Short mmCIF file of C-alpha atoms and ligand atoms in Angstrom, two decimals:
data_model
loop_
_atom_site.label_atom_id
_atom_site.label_comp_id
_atom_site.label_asym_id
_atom_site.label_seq_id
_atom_site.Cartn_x
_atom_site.Cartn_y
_atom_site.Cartn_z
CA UNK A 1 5.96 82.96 -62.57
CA UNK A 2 8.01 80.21 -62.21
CA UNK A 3 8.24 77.43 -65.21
CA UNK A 4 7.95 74.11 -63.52
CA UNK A 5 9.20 71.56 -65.66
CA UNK A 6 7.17 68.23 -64.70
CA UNK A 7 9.60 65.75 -65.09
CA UNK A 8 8.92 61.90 -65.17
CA UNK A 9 10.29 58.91 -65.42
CA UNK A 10 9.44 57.31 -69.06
CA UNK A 11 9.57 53.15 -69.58
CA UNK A 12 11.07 52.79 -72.98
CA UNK A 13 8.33 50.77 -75.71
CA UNK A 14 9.80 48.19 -78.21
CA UNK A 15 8.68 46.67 -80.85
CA UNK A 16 12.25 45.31 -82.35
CA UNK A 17 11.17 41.74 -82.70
CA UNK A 18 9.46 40.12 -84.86
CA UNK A 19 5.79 41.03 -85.63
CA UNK A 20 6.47 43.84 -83.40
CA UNK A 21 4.41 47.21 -84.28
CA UNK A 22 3.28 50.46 -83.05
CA UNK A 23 2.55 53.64 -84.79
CA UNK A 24 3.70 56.00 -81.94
CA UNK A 25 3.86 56.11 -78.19
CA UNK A 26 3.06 59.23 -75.54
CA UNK A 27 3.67 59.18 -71.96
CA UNK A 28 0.87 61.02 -70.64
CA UNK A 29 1.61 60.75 -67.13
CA UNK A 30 4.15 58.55 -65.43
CA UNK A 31 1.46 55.48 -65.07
CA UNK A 32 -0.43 56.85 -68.57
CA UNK A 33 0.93 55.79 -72.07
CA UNK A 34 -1.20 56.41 -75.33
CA UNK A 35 0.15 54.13 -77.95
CA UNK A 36 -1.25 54.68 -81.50
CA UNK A 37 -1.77 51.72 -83.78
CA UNK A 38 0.11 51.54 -86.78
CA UNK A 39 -2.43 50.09 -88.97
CA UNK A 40 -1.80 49.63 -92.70
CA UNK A 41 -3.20 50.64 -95.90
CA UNK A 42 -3.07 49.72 -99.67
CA UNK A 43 -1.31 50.13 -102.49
CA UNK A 44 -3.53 52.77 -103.58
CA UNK A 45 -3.84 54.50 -100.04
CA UNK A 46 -7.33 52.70 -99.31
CA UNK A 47 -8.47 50.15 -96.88
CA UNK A 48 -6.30 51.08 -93.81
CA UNK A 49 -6.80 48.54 -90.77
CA UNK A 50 -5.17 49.36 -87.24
CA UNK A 51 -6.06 45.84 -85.31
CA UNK A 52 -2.01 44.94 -85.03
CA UNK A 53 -0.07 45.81 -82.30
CA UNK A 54 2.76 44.02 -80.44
CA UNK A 55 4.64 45.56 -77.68
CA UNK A 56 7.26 45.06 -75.39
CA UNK A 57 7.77 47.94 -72.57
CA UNK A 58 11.01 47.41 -70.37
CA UNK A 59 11.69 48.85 -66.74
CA UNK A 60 8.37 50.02 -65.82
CA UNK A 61 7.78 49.70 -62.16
CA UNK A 62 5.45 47.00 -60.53
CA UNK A 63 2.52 49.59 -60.27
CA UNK A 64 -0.45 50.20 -62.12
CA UNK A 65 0.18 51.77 -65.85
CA UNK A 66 -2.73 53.10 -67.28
CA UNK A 67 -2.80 51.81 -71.48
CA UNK A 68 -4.71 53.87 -74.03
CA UNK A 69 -4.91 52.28 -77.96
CA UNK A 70 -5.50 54.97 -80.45
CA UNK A 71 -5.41 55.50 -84.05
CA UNK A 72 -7.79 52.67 -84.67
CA UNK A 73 -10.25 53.81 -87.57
CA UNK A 74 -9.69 52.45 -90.98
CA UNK A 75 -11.95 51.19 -93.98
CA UNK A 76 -12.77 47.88 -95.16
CA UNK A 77 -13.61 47.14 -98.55
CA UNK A 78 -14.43 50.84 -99.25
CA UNK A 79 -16.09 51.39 -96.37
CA UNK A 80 -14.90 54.19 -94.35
CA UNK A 81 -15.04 55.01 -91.01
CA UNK A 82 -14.66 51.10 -89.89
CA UNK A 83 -12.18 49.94 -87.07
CA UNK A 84 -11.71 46.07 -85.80
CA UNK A 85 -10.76 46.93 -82.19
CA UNK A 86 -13.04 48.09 -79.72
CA UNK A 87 -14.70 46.78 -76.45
CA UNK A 88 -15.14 43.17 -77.59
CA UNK A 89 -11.48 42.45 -78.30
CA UNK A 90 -9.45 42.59 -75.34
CA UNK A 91 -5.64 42.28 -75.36
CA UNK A 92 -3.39 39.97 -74.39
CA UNK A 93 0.00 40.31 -71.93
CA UNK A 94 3.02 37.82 -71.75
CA UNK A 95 6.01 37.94 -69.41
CA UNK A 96 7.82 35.73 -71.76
CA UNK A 97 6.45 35.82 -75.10
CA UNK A 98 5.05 32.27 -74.74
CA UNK A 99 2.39 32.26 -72.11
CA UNK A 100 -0.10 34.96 -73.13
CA UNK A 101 -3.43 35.97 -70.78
CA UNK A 102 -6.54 37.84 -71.87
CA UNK A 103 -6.99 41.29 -70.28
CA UNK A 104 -10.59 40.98 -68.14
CA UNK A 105 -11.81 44.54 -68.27
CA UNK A 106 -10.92 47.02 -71.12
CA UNK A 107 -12.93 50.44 -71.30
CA UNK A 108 -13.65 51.84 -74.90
CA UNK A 109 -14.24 55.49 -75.53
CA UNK A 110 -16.69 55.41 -78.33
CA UNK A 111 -16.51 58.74 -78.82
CA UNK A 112 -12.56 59.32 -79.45
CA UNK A 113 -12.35 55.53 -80.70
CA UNK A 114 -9.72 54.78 -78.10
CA UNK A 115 -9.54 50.84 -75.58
CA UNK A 116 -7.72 51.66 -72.70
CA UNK A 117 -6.90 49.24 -69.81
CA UNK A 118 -5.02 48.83 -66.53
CA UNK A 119 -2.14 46.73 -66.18
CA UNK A 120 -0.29 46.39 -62.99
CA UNK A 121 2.36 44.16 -63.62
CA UNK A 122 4.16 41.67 -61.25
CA UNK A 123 7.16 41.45 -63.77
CA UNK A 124 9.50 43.39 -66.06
CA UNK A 125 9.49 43.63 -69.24
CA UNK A 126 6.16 42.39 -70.23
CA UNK A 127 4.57 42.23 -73.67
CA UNK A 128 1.30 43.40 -75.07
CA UNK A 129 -0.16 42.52 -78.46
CA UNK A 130 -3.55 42.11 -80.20
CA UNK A 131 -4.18 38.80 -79.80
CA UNK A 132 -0.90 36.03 -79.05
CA UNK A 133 1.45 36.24 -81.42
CA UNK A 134 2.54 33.72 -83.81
CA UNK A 135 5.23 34.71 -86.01
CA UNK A 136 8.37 32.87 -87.63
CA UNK A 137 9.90 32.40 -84.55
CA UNK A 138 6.81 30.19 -83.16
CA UNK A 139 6.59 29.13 -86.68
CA UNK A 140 10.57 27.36 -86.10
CA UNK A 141 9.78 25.92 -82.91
CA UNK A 142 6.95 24.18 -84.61
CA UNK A 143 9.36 23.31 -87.84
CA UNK A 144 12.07 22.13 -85.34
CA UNK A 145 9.42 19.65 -83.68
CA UNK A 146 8.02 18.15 -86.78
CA UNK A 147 11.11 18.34 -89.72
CA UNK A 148 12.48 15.17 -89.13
CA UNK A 149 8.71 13.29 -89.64
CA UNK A 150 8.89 10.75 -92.43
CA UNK A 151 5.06 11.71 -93.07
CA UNK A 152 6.24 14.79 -93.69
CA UNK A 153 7.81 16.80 -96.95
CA UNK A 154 8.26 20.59 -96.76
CA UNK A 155 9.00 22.64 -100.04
CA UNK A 156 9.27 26.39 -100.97
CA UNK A 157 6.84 27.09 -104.21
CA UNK A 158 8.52 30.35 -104.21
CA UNK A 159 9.43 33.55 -102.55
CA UNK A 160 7.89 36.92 -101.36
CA UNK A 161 8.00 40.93 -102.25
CA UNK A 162 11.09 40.63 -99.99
CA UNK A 163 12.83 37.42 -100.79
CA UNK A 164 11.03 34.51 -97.88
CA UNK A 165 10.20 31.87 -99.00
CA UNK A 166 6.56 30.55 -98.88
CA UNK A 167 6.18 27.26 -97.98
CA UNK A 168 4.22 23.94 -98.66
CA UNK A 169 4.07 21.01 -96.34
CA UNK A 170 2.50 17.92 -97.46
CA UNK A 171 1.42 15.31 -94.90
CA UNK A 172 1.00 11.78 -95.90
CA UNK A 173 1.65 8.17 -95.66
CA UNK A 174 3.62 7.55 -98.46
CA UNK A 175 3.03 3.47 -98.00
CA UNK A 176 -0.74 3.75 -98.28
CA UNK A 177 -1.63 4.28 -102.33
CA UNK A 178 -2.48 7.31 -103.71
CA UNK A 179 -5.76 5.81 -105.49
CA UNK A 180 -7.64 5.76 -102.97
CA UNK A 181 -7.03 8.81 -101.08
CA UNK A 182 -8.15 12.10 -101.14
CA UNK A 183 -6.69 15.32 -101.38
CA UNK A 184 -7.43 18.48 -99.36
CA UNK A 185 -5.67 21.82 -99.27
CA UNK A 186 -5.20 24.20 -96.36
CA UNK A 187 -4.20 27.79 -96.30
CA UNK A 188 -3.34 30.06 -93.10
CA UNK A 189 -2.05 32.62 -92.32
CA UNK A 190 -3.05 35.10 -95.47
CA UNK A 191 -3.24 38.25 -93.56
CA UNK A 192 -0.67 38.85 -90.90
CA UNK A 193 -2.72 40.71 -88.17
CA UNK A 194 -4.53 36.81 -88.19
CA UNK A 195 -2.34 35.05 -85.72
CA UNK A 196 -5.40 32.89 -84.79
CA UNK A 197 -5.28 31.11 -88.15
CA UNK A 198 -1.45 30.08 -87.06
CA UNK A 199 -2.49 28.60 -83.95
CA UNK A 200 -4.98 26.43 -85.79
CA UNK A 201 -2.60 25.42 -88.24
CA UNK A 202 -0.27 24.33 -85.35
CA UNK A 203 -2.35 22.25 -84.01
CA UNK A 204 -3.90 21.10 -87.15
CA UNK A 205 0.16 19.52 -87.92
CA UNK A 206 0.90 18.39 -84.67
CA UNK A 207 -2.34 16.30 -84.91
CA UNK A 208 -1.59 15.16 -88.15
CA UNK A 209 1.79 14.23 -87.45
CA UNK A 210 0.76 12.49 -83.61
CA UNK A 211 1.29 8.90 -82.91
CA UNK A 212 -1.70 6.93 -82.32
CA UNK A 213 -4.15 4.94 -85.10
CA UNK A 214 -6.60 8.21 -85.23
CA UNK A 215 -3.69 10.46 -86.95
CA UNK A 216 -2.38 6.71 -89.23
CA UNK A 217 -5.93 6.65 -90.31
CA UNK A 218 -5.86 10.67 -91.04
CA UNK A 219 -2.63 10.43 -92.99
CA UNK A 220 -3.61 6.89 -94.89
CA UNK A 221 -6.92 8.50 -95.75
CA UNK A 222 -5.82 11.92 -97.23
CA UNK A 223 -3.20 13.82 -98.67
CA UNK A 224 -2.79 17.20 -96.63
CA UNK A 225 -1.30 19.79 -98.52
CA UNK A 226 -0.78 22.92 -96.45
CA UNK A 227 0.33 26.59 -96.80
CA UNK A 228 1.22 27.16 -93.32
CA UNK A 229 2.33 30.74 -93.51
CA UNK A 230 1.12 32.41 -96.79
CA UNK A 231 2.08 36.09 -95.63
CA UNK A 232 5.56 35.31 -94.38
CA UNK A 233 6.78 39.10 -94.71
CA UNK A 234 3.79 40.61 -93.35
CA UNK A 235 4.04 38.21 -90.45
CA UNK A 236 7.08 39.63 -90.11
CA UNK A 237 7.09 43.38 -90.57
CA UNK A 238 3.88 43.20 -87.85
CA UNK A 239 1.78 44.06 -90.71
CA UNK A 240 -1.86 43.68 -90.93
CA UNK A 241 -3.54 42.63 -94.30
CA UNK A 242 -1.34 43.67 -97.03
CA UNK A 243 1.84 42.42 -98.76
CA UNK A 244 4.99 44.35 -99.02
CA UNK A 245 3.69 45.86 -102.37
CA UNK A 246 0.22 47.12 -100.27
CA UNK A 247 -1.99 43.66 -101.93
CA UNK A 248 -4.48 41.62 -100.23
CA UNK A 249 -2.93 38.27 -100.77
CA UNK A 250 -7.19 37.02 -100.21
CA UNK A 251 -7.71 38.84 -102.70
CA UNK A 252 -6.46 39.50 -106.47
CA UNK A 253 -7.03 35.64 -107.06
CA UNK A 254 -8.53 37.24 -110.54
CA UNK A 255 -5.81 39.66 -111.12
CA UNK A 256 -2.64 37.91 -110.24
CA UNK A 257 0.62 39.42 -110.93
CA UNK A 258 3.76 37.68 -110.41
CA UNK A 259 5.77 40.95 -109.53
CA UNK A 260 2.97 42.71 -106.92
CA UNK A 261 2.04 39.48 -105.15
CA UNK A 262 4.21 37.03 -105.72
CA UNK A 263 2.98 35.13 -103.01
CA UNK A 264 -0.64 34.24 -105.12
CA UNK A 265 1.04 33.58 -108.19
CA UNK A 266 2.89 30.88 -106.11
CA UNK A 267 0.09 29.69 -104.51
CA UNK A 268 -1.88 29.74 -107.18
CA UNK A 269 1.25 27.63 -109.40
CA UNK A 270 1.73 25.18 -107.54
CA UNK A 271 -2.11 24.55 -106.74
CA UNK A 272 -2.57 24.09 -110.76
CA UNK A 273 0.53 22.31 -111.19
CA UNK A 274 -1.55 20.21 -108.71
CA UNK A 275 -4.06 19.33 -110.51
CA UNK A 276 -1.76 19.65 -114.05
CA UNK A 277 0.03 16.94 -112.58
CA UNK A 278 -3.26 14.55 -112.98
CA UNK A 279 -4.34 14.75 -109.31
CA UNK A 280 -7.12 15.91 -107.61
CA UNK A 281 -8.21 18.23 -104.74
CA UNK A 282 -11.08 17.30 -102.84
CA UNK A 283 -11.68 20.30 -101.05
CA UNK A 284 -9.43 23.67 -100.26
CA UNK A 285 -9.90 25.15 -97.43
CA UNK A 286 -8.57 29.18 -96.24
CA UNK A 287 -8.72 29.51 -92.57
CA UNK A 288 -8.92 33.38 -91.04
CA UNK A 289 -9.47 35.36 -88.13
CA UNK A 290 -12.03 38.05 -87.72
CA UNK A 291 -13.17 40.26 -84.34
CA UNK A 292 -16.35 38.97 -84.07
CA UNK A 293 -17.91 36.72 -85.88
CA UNK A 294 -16.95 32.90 -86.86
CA UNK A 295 -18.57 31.17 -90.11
CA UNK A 296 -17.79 28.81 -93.12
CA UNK A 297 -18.29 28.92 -96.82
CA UNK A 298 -18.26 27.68 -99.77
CA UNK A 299 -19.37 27.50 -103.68
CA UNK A 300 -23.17 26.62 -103.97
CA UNK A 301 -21.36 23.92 -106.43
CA UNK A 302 -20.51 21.69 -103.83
CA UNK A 303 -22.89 22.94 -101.22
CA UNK A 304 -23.59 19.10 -100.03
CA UNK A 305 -20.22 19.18 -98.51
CA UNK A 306 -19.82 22.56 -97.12
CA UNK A 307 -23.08 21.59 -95.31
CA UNK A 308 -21.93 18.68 -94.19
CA UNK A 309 -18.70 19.96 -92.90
CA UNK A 310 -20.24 22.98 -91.38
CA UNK A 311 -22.95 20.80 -89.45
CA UNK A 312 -19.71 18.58 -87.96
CA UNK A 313 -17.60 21.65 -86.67
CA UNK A 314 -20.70 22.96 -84.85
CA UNK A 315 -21.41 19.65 -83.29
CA UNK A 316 -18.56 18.27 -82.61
CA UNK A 317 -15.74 21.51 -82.11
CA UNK A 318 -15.55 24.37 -80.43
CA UNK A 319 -16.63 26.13 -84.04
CA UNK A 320 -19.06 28.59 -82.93
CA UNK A 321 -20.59 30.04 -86.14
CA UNK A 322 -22.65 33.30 -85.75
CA UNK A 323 -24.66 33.20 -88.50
CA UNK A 324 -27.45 30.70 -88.23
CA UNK A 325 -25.97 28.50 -91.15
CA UNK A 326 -23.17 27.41 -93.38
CA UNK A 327 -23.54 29.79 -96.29
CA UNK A 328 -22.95 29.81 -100.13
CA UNK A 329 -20.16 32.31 -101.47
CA UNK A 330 -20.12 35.02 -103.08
CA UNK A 331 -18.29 35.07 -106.45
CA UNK A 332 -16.08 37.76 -105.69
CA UNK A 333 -16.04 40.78 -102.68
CA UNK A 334 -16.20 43.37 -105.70
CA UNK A 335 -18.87 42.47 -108.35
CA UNK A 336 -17.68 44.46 -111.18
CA UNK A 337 -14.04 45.12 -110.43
CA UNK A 338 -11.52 43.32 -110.89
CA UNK A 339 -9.36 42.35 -107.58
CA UNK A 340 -11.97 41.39 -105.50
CA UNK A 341 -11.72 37.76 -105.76
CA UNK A 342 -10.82 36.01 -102.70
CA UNK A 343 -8.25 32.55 -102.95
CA UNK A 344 -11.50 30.31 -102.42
CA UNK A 345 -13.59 32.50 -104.96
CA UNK A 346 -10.47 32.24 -107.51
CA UNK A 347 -10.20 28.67 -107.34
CA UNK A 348 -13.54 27.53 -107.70
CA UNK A 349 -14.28 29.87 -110.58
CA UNK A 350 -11.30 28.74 -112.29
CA UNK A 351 -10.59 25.20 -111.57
CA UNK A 352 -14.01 23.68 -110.36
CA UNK A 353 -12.90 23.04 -106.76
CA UNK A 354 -14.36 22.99 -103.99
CA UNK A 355 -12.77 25.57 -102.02
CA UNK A 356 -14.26 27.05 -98.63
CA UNK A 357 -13.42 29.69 -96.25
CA UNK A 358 -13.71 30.09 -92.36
CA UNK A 359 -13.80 32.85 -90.08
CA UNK A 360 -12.86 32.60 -86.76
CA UNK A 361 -13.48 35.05 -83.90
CA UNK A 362 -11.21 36.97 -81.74
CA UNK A 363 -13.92 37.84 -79.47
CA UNK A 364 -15.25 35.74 -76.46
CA UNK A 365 -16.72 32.73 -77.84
CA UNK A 366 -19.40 31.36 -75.41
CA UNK A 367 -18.33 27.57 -76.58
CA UNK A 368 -14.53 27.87 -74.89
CA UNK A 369 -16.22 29.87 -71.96
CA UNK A 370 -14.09 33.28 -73.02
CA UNK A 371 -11.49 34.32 -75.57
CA UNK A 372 -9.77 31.48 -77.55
CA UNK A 373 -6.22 30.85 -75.97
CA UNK A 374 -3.25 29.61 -77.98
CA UNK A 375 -3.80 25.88 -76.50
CA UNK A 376 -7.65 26.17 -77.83
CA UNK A 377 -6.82 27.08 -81.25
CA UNK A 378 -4.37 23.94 -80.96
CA UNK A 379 -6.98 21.75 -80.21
CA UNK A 380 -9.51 23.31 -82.69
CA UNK A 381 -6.81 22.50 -85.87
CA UNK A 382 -6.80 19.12 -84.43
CA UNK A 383 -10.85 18.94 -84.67
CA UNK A 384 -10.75 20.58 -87.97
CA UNK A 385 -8.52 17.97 -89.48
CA UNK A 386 -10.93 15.23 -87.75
CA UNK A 387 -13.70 17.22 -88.99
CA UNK A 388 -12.72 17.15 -92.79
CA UNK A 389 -11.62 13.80 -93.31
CA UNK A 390 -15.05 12.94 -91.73
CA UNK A 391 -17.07 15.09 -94.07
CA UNK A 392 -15.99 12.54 -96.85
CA UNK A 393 -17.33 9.67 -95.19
ZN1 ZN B 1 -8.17 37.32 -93.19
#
């Protein structure tokens, strides 16, 4: 016998950018590459989600290429056995990291718990990642367009595990007087896989920042204060829902600790300096991404307006809740144990407020006629700004 060594040509994978990840790659066959997702766990081991990946792969030829995800089980709050991708959530491909496009067809192997798809592309290199990226360099390009606003003031409240610093933008018209305005909070961007909740808060500043009476009347009405990137590391790193110390930054709100998540303690300073300070806070809202299903909620203490909120996005956005109605909250994910409590759960147990929290799909969602592209989150921060300054009215 005669050893044959089957030789083929191998297209290098990178992921040395930032928010690039994957746990490992294997060329099956010259047109067949396995690529395991990284995922991430906690501090204590637990709670490991694989729904981040983010990919370039340079030199392969213009002929089909054969893409199989694997690695993808986790558990989510204790439960094991769990994993976020599967036939529903389809990935996206870029030629140059801007313009991202939904695969059509993906084919999941529910028994091995893999999503493979075929890619033949027309270009080299080409990118591949979750859902489209937003990470700090989208995050300067929208910095770049907005810094020199007079309606707007950025500040750091602090820094992260790693030394970034998390910021605060506040968006206002500093001629109209603060009596008779209100005040609402935003948050994005707490978990890092969530690039969705970026996009929304993209478009939710460019809209607040636009010419035009409709964004005046936004910024003479309210006070926006808004954490547009509350993960910054994670973001970063490519992570998924965990600090750099392995914490949930949504949740903890009822164990904060200045040296495992810095990035609450912030948060959580400057929102009671806040209100310290003799000011008020109207409503808080978190915004998130999940695979498949889109909702809002809030404390049963303030129910009126999470009702009337909720019953504007599904009229008049591209909101697309899947559960029937707005819903009250639960005080915290882990009844019993401390931890559990998510930002909106912390604040309104401990300061009265009334803080909400939306999901968001990933999925197709029947109301943009597919899966949400980077331009339709854009427009959807823009309606959800609309949306909340109406729900006061
Ligand atoms: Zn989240």
């Amino acid at each position: 016998m005669v050893a044959v060594l089957l030789a083929f040509f191998i297209a290098p994978v990178f992921t040395n950018f930032p928010g690039g990840s994957v746990g490992g790659v294997e060329w099956l066959a010259e047109n067949h590459v396995r690529i395991s997702v990284e995922g991430q766990a906690n501090h204590e081991r637990r709670n490991r989600q694989a729904n981040w990946y983010y990919f370039r792969i340079d030199g392969y030829p213009l002929k089909e290429l054969r893409i199989e995800l694997s690695d993808l089980v986790g558990e989510y709050n204790g439960r094991l056995g769990t994993h976020a991708v599967d036939e529903s959530t389809h990935p996206v491909y870029s030629y140059d990291g801007i313009t991202w496009t939904h695969f059509s067809q993906v084919e999941w192997d529910a028994k091995q718990l893999r999503l493979s798809f075929r890619f033949t592309p027309e270009r080299s290199p080409f990118w591949i990642a979750h859902t489209p990226p937003y990470t700090e360099k989208e995050f300067g390009v929208l910095e770049t367009t907005v810094e020199a606003n007079p309606m707007l003031r950025r500040e750091s409240v602090g820094k992260t595990v790693e030394g970034r610093e998390i910021p605060l933008w506040t968006i206002t018209d500093p001629a109209a007087p603060p009596s008779g305005k209100k005040t609402v909070w935003l948050m994005f961007r707490q978990h890092a896989w969530e690039s969705g909740s970026s996009w929304v808060c993209d478009g939710a500043v460019r809209a607040l920042l636009a010419e035009g009476d409709e964004a005046a009347a936004l910024r003479r009405m309210v006070t926006w204060k808004i954490f547009p990137m509350a993960d910054p590391d994670g973001v970063a790193h490519g992570g998924v829902r965990f600090n750099r110390s392995g914490y949930d930054l949504n949740r903890n709100w009822d164990a904060i600790d200045t040296t495992k998540e810095p990035e609450i303690a912030a948060e959580h300073l400057a929102v009671k300096q806040w209100l310290d300070g003799g000011n008020r806070i109207d409503a808080f809202l978190t915004v998130h991404n999940t695979e498949t299903s889109e909702y809002l909620e809030g404390p049963a203490s303030c129910r009126p307006l999470v009702e009337r909120l909720h019953k504007i996005l599904e009229k008049e956005t591209s909101f697309n809740p899947t559960r029937r109605k707005w819903q009250d909250a639960a005080s915290t994910t882990s009844p019993g144990k401390k931890g559990g409590m998510t930002v909106d759960q912390g604040l309104s147990a401990e300061f009265g407020i009334c803080a909400m929290l939306m999901e968001q799909m990933v999925a197709r969602n029947a109301k943009l006629g597919g899966f949400p592209t980077v331009v339709q989150r854009q427009q959807f921060g823009g309606q959800l700004v609309k949306a909340m300054a109406k729900a006061f009215e």
